[in-house]
Coordinates of C-alpha atoms and ligand atoms in Angstrom, one line a residue:
M1 CA 0.0 0.0 0.0
P2 CA 1.6 3.3 -1.0
D3 CA 2.1 5.8 1.9
S4 CA -0.6 8.3 2.1
P5 CA 0.5 11.9 2.4
D6 CA -1.9 12.1 5.4
L7 CA -0.6 10.7 8.7
S8 CA -4.1 9.9 9.9
V9 CA -4.8 7.8 6.9
Q10 CA -1.4 6.0 7.3
I11 CA -2.1 5.3 10.9
D12 CA -5.6 4.0 10.2
N13 CA -4.4 1.8 7.4
Q14 CA -1.8 0.3 9.7
I15 CA -4.4 -0.4 12.3
R16 CA -6.6 -2.0 9.6
T17 CA -3.8 -4.3 8.4
S18 CA -2.0 -5.1 11.6
G19 CA -4.6 -4.6 14.3
P20 CA -4.8 -2.2 17.3
M21 CA -1.7 0.0 17.8
S22 CA 0.4 0.3 20.9
L23 CA 0.5 3.9 22.3
S24 CA 4.3 3.9 21.9
T25 CA 4.0 3.2 18.1
Y26 CA 1.3 5.9 17.9
M27 CA 3.4 8.5 19.7
R28 CA 6.5 7.6 17.6
L29 CA 4.6 8.0 14.3
C30 CA 2.8 11.2 15.5
L31 CA 6.0 12.9 16.8
S32 CA 8.8 11.5 14.6
H33 CA 7.4 10.2 11.3
P34 CA 10.2 11.0 8.9
R35 CA 8.0 13.4 6.8
L36 CA 4.7 13.9 8.7
G37 CA 5.7 13.8 12.3
Y38 CA 4.9 16.7 14.6
Y39 CA 8.6 17.5 15.2
R40 CA 9.5 17.1 11.6
T41 CA 7.0 19.5 10.0
G42 CA 7.4 22.9 11.7
V43 CA 8.7 24.8 14.7
P44 CA 6.2 24.0 17.5
L45 CA 7.8 26.1 20.2
G46 CA 7.3 29.7 21.2
A47 CA 4.5 32.2 21.2
G48 CA 3.4 31.4 17.6
G49 CA 3.7 27.7 18.1
D50 CA 1.8 25.2 20.2
F51 CA 3.6 25.4 23.6
V52 CA 6.1 27.5 25.5
T53 CA 9.0 26.0 27.4
A54 CA 11.0 27.6 30.3
P55 CA 13.9 28.9 28.2
E56 CA 11.3 30.6 25.9
I57 CA 9.7 32.3 29.0
S58 CA 12.8 34.0 30.4
Q59 CA 16.5 34.3 29.6
T60 CA 17.2 33.7 33.2
F61 CA 16.4 30.0 32.9
G62 CA 19.2 29.2 30.4
E63 CA 21.5 31.5 32.4
M64 CA 20.9 29.5 35.5
I65 CA 21.6 26.3 33.6
G66 CA 24.8 28.1 32.5
V67 CA 25.7 28.7 36.1
W68 CA 25.0 25.0 36.9
I69 CA 27.3 23.9 34.0
A70 CA 30.1 26.2 35.0
N71 CA 29.9 25.0 38.6
A72 CA 29.8 21.4 37.5
W73 CA 32.8 21.8 35.2
Q74 CA 34.8 23.5 38.0
T75 CA 33.8 20.8 40.5
M76 CA 35.1 18.2 38.0
G77 CA 38.5 20.0 38.2
S78 CA 38.0 22.2 35.1
P79 CA 39.0 19.5 32.7
P80 CA 40.8 20.9 29.6
S81 CA 38.4 19.0 27.3
F82 CA 34.8 17.8 27.9
D83 CA 31.6 17.1 26.0
L84 CA 28.7 19.4 26.6
V85 CA 25.6 17.6 25.3
E86 CA 22.0 18.9 25.0
L87 CA 19.2 16.5 24.3
G88 CA 16.3 18.1 22.3
P89 CA 17.6 21.7 22.2
G90 CA 14.5 23.1 20.6
R91 CA 15.1 26.6 19.2
G92 CA 18.6 26.7 20.9
T93 CA 17.4 29.3 23.3
L94 CA 18.6 27.6 26.5
M95 CA 22.1 27.0 25.1
A96 CA 22.3 30.6 23.7
D97 CA 21.4 32.0 27.2
A98 CA 23.7 29.5 29.0
V99 CA 26.7 30.5 26.8
R100 CA 26.6 34.1 28.0
V101 CA 27.4 32.8 31.4
L102 CA 29.9 30.1 30.2
A103 CA 31.9 32.7 28.2
R104 CA 32.8 34.4 31.5
V105 CA 34.5 31.4 32.9
P106 CA 38.1 31.3 31.6
G107 CA 38.9 28.2 29.6
L108 CA 35.4 26.7 29.7
L109 CA 34.2 27.3 26.2
D110 CA 37.6 26.3 24.8
A111 CA 37.4 23.0 26.6
A112 CA 33.8 22.2 25.4
R113 CA 32.8 20.2 22.5
V114 CA 29.1 20.9 22.0
L115 CA 26.9 18.1 20.8
L116 CA 23.2 18.5 20.1
A117 CA 20.8 15.6 19.8
E118 CA 17.9 16.8 17.8
S119 CA 15.4 15.0 15.5
S120 CA 13.7 17.9 13.8
P121 CA 15.4 19.3 10.6
E122 CA 13.6 22.6 11.1
L123 CA 14.9 23.0 14.7
I124 CA 18.4 21.9 13.6
S125 CA 18.4 24.8 11.1
E126 CA 17.4 27.2 13.8
Q127 CA 20.0 25.8 16.2
K128 CA 22.7 26.1 13.4
R129 CA 21.8 29.7 13.0
R130 CA 21.7 30.6 16.7
L131 CA 24.6 28.6 18.0
A132 CA 27.0 28.9 15.1
E133 CA 29.7 30.4 17.4
L134 CA 29.8 27.2 19.4
N135 CA 30.5 25.1 16.3
P136 CA 28.2 22.3 17.5
Q137 CA 27.9 18.9 16.1
W138 CA 24.6 17.1 15.7
I139 CA 24.2 13.5 16.9
T140 CA 21.2 11.1 17.0
E141 CA 22.4 9.0 19.9
I142 CA 24.9 9.3 22.7
A143 CA 27.1 6.4 21.3
Q144 CA 28.2 8.9 18.6
A145 CA 30.2 10.7 21.4
D146 CA 32.2 7.5 22.2
D147 CA 35.2 8.7 20.1
R148 CA 36.3 10.5 23.3
D149 CA 36.6 9.5 26.9
T150 CA 36.7 13.0 28.3
P151 CA 34.2 14.1 31.0
L152 CA 30.6 14.7 29.9
L153 CA 27.8 17.1 30.9
V154 CA 24.3 16.5 29.5
I155 CA 21.4 18.9 29.7
A156 CA 17.8 17.8 28.9
N157 CA 14.9 20.3 29.3
E158 CA 11.5 18.9 28.4
F159 CA 13.2 16.1 26.4
F160 CA 12.2 12.9 28.3
D161 CA 8.5 13.9 28.3
A162 CA 8.4 13.7 24.5
L163 CA 9.6 10.1 24.3
P164 CA 7.0 7.4 23.5
V165 CA 5.5 5.4 26.4
K166 CA 3.2 2.4 26.7
Q167 CA 0.1 2.4 28.9
Y168 CA -1.4 -0.5 30.8
Q169 CA -4.8 -0.6 32.4
K170 CA -6.2 -2.9 35.1
A171 CA -9.5 -4.6 34.1
D172 CA -11.2 -7.4 36.1
G173 CA -8.1 -7.8 38.2
A174 CA -5.6 -8.1 35.3
W175 CA -3.3 -5.7 33.6
H176 CA -3.7 -5.2 29.8
E177 CA -1.9 -2.9 27.4
R178 CA -4.0 0.1 26.2
V179 CA -4.1 0.1 22.4
I180 CA -5.6 2.3 19.7
G181 CA -8.1 0.7 17.4
L182 CA -10.8 1.8 14.9
E183 CA -14.6 1.8 15.6
A184 CA -16.9 3.0 12.9
G185 CA -13.9 4.7 11.2
K186 CA -12.9 6.6 14.4
R187 CA -9.7 6.0 16.5
V188 CA -10.7 4.7 19.9
W189 CA -8.9 3.3 23.0
G190 CA -9.1 -0.4 23.7
L191 CA -7.3 -3.1 25.7
D192 CA -5.1 -5.8 24.3
P193 CA -6.8 -9.1 25.4
T194 CA -3.6 -10.8 26.5
P195 CA -3.0 -9.9 30.2
L196 CA 0.5 -8.9 31.4
P197 CA 1.9 -10.9 34.3
A198 CA 1.6 -8.7 37.4
E199 CA 5.3 -9.3 38.2
S200 CA 6.3 -7.3 35.2
L201 CA 4.8 -4.1 36.8
P202 CA 6.5 -2.1 39.6
E203 CA 5.4 -3.3 43.0
S204 CA 4.0 0.1 43.9
V205 CA 1.3 -0.1 41.2
R206 CA 0.6 -3.8 40.9
D207 CA -2.3 -3.9 43.3
A208 CA -4.1 -0.8 42.0
E209 CA -7.9 -0.7 41.6
D210 CA -9.6 -1.7 38.4
G211 CA -9.5 1.1 35.9
A212 CA -6.0 2.3 37.0
V213 CA -3.6 3.2 34.2
W214 CA 0.2 2.7 34.5
E215 CA 2.7 4.3 32.0
S216 CA 5.9 2.5 31.1
A217 CA 8.6 4.7 29.7
R218 CA 11.0 2.1 28.4
I219 CA 12.6 4.3 25.7
A220 CA 13.3 7.1 28.2
A221 CA 14.8 4.5 30.6
D222 CA 17.0 3.1 27.9
V223 CA 18.2 6.5 26.9
M224 CA 19.0 7.2 30.5
T225 CA 20.8 3.9 31.0
D226 CA 22.9 4.5 27.9
I227 CA 24.0 7.9 29.1
A228 CA 24.6 6.7 32.7
E229 CA 27.0 4.1 31.4
R230 CA 29.0 6.9 29.7
L231 CA 28.9 9.1 32.8
A232 CA 30.2 6.2 35.0
R233 CA 33.0 5.5 32.5
R234 CA 34.0 9.0 31.6
T235 CA 32.8 10.9 34.7
G236 CA 30.2 13.6 34.4
A237 CA 26.6 14.3 35.0
L238 CA 23.2 14.7 33.4
L239 CA 20.6 17.3 34.4
A240 CA 17.0 16.5 33.4
I241 CA 14.1 19.0 33.9
D242 CA 10.5 18.0 33.2
Y243 CA 7.0 18.0 34.4
G244 CA 6.8 14.9 36.5
Y245 CA 6.4 12.9 39.7
D246 CA 8.9 11.6 42.2
R247 CA 7.4 8.1 42.9
T248 CA 6.2 5.5 40.4
Q249 CA 2.4 5.8 40.5
T250 CA -0.7 5.1 38.4
G251 CA -2.4 7.8 36.3
D252 CA -3.1 8.6 32.7
T253 CA -0.8 11.6 31.9
F254 CA -0.8 11.3 28.1
Q255 CA -1.8 14.6 26.6
A256 CA -1.9 16.7 23.4
I257 CA -1.3 20.4 23.2
A258 CA -2.1 22.4 20.1
G259 CA -2.3 26.1 19.8
H260 CA -1.5 26.5 23.6
D261 CA -4.6 24.4 24.5
Y262 CA -5.4 20.8 25.4
A263 CA -6.5 18.7 22.4
D264 CA -7.8 15.1 21.9
P265 CA -4.5 13.2 21.5
L266 CA -6.2 10.7 19.0
A267 CA -7.9 13.4 16.9
A268 CA -5.2 14.9 14.7
P269 CA -2.0 12.8 14.4
G270 CA 1.1 14.8 13.7
E271 CA -0.7 18.1 14.4
A272 CA -0.4 18.3 18.2
D273 CA 2.5 18.0 20.7
L274 CA 2.1 14.7 22.6
T275 CA 3.7 14.3 26.0
T276 CA 3.4 12.4 29.3
H277 CA 4.6 13.3 32.7
V278 CA 8.0 11.9 33.6
D279 CA 8.3 9.1 36.2
F280 CA 11.5 10.4 37.9
A281 CA 11.8 7.3 40.1
A282 CA 12.0 5.1 37.0
L283 CA 14.5 7.5 35.4
A284 CA 16.6 7.4 38.6
E285 CA 16.5 3.6 38.6
A286 CA 17.5 3.5 34.9
A287 CA 20.5 5.7 35.8
R288 CA 21.5 3.3 38.6
T289 CA 21.3 0.4 36.1
G290 CA 23.9 2.2 34.0
G291 CA 26.2 2.8 36.9
A292 CA 25.5 6.5 37.7
A293 CA 24.1 7.9 41.0
P294 CA 20.9 10.0 41.1
G295 CA 20.9 12.9 43.4
P296 CA 17.8 14.1 45.4
L297 CA 15.0 15.3 43.2
L298 CA 14.6 19.1 43.4
T299 CA 11.7 21.3 42.3
Q300 CA 12.4 23.7 39.5
A301 CA 11.9 26.5 42.1
Q302 CA 14.5 25.0 44.5
F303 CA 17.0 24.5 41.7
L304 CA 16.6 28.0 40.1
T305 CA 16.6 29.7 43.5
A306 CA 19.7 27.9 44.7
L307 CA 21.5 29.0 41.5
G308 CA 20.6 32.7 42.0
I309 CA 17.6 33.4 39.8
E310 CA 16.4 36.1 42.2
Q311 CA 19.6 38.0 42.1
R312 CA 19.9 37.7 38.3
H313 CA 16.3 38.9 38.0
E314 CA 16.9 41.9 40.2
S315 CA 19.9 43.1 38.2
L316 CA 17.9 42.5 34.9
A317 CA 15.0 44.5 36.2
A318 CA 17.2 47.3 37.4
A319 CA 18.8 47.5 34.0
N320 CA 15.4 47.5 32.2
P321 CA 13.0 49.4 34.5
G322 CA 10.4 49.7 31.7
K323 CA 10.2 45.9 31.6
A324 CA 10.2 45.2 35.3
E325 CA 6.7 43.9 35.5
E326 CA 7.1 41.6 32.5
L327 CA 10.4 40.3 33.8
A328 CA 8.9 39.6 37.3
A329 CA 5.9 37.8 35.7
A330 CA 8.2 35.5 33.7
V331 CA 10.4 34.6 36.7
E332 CA 7.2 34.0 38.8
R333 CA 6.0 31.6 36.1
L334 CA 9.2 29.7 36.3
T335 CA 9.5 29.5 40.1
G336 CA 5.9 30.1 41.5
P337 CA 4.2 27.4 43.5
E338 CA 1.4 25.7 41.5
K339 CA 3.2 27.0 38.4
M340 CA 6.3 25.5 36.8
G341 CA 8.2 26.0 40.1
T342 CA 6.7 22.9 41.8
L343 CA 5.2 21.0 38.8
F344 CA 8.6 20.8 37.2
K345 CA 11.3 18.8 38.8
C346 CA 15.1 18.6 38.3
L347 CA 17.0 15.3 38.4
C348 CA 20.8 15.2 38.4
V349 CA 22.6 11.9 37.9
A350 CA 26.3 11.8 38.2
S351 CA 29.3 9.5 38.1
G352 CA 30.2 8.0 41.5
G353 CA 31.7 10.5 44.0
L354 CA 30.7 13.6 41.9
N355 CA 28.6 15.8 44.2
L356 CA 27.2 18.7 42.3
Y357 CA 25.6 21.8 43.7
P358 CA 22.7 22.2 44.4
F359 CA 22.1 18.4 44.5
D360 CA 24.7 17.9 47.2
G361 CA 22.5 18.0 50.2
T362 CA 22.7 21.8 50.7
T363 CA 19.2 22.3 49.2
G364 CA 16.3 20.7 51.1
T365 CA 13.7 18.6 49.3
Ligands
LIG401 N1 14.7 21.8 25.3 C1 13.9 22.7 24.4 C2 12.8 21.9 23.6 C3 11.9 21.0 24.3 S1 10.7 20.3 23.1 C4 13.2 23.7 25.3 O1 13.2 23.6 26.5 O2 12.7 24.7 24.7 C5 11.4 18.7 22.8 C6 12.7 18.7 22.0 O3 13.1 17.4 21.8 C7 12.5 19.3 20.6 O4 13.6 20.0 20.2 C8 12.3 18.0 19.8 O5 12.5 18.2 18.4 C9 13.3 17.1 20.5 N2 13.1 15.7 20.3 C10 12.0 15.0 20.5 N3 12.2 13.6 20.4 C11 13.5 13.5 20.1 C12 14.3 12.4 19.8 N4 13.8 11.1 19.8 N5 15.6 12.6 19.5 C13 16.1 13.9 19.5 N6 15.4 15.0 19.8 C14 14.1 14.8 20.0

């Protein structure tokens, strides 16, 4: 069957020929189909796009990440050569803001090889334009950095939430995979008839009530384990920031955002951003599997405050009095309770013995 130029038709045809589709396959096709996937066809981020991320809200976010990177590099003994990797750099805003801080640390930028893992050709073009001075290289997987054994620092803001997951639901006492089928020509949720052995679920969710949904982020865990192995071997750390929860739990967090609003995730494949909340306990476990040590989970507010966002905000506001209100609102959005400040969490995983501020026990959880 020739490929339809319409992703909905392609997905429906695949369901007709091969049966109900796993959510992970659906997410992969919607987000990353080589021609029609959401991240392949346009620039989704920013005011004119579908959603706004922290670096797009305020320059102080990327600057604080810059402070964290500088601090981490110095804690590692200012190695003369290291890999600075960003996973899913979006429009390159975070890195561009971080670099202003990094440039003030003697020797740091000369020591850095910048590697960007990005799947969207549109976003790669934008990153090329905005980050040219860093002379970055683009990679598709972390193994491409294996030509060196220098230390490694990895940044991932709203990256893990975009990786495909599977969902399982409990029905009549047994767990079944949630799948996407067709009913009267419409995409609908269903359950795979073959139950999953309860032992294959984490203990904390196994005994949930009928109707409960558990999300399994296998791909995110594999990416984390792959990176953790490199961290353990080469020394270094990964910083992941995402909307998520700190203990493995049940709950359907799969959502679609289009035009800054929630949408039906099954309605328009390839036209909405699809995400799930991140299970940080599972990510931390995946890091341990790879031989790295996860630090305490901090809220985004704790992390940004510890790195000095308030002081940075004050000096920005003093330099731009006409914009004081706008700047204050942006910082409040990043750090406010019930806003990104508590909903978003920061996980740092590091090679053994590397204790990085503010994950070193100085900032309370
Ligand atoms: N970090 C940026 C963008 C977040 S959106 C910010 O905070 O603004 C998610 C990013 O991950 C996008 O750049 C998207 O293209 C990229 N991405 C999603 N899946 C990916 C994958 N499998 N490999 C590499 N990049 C991916």
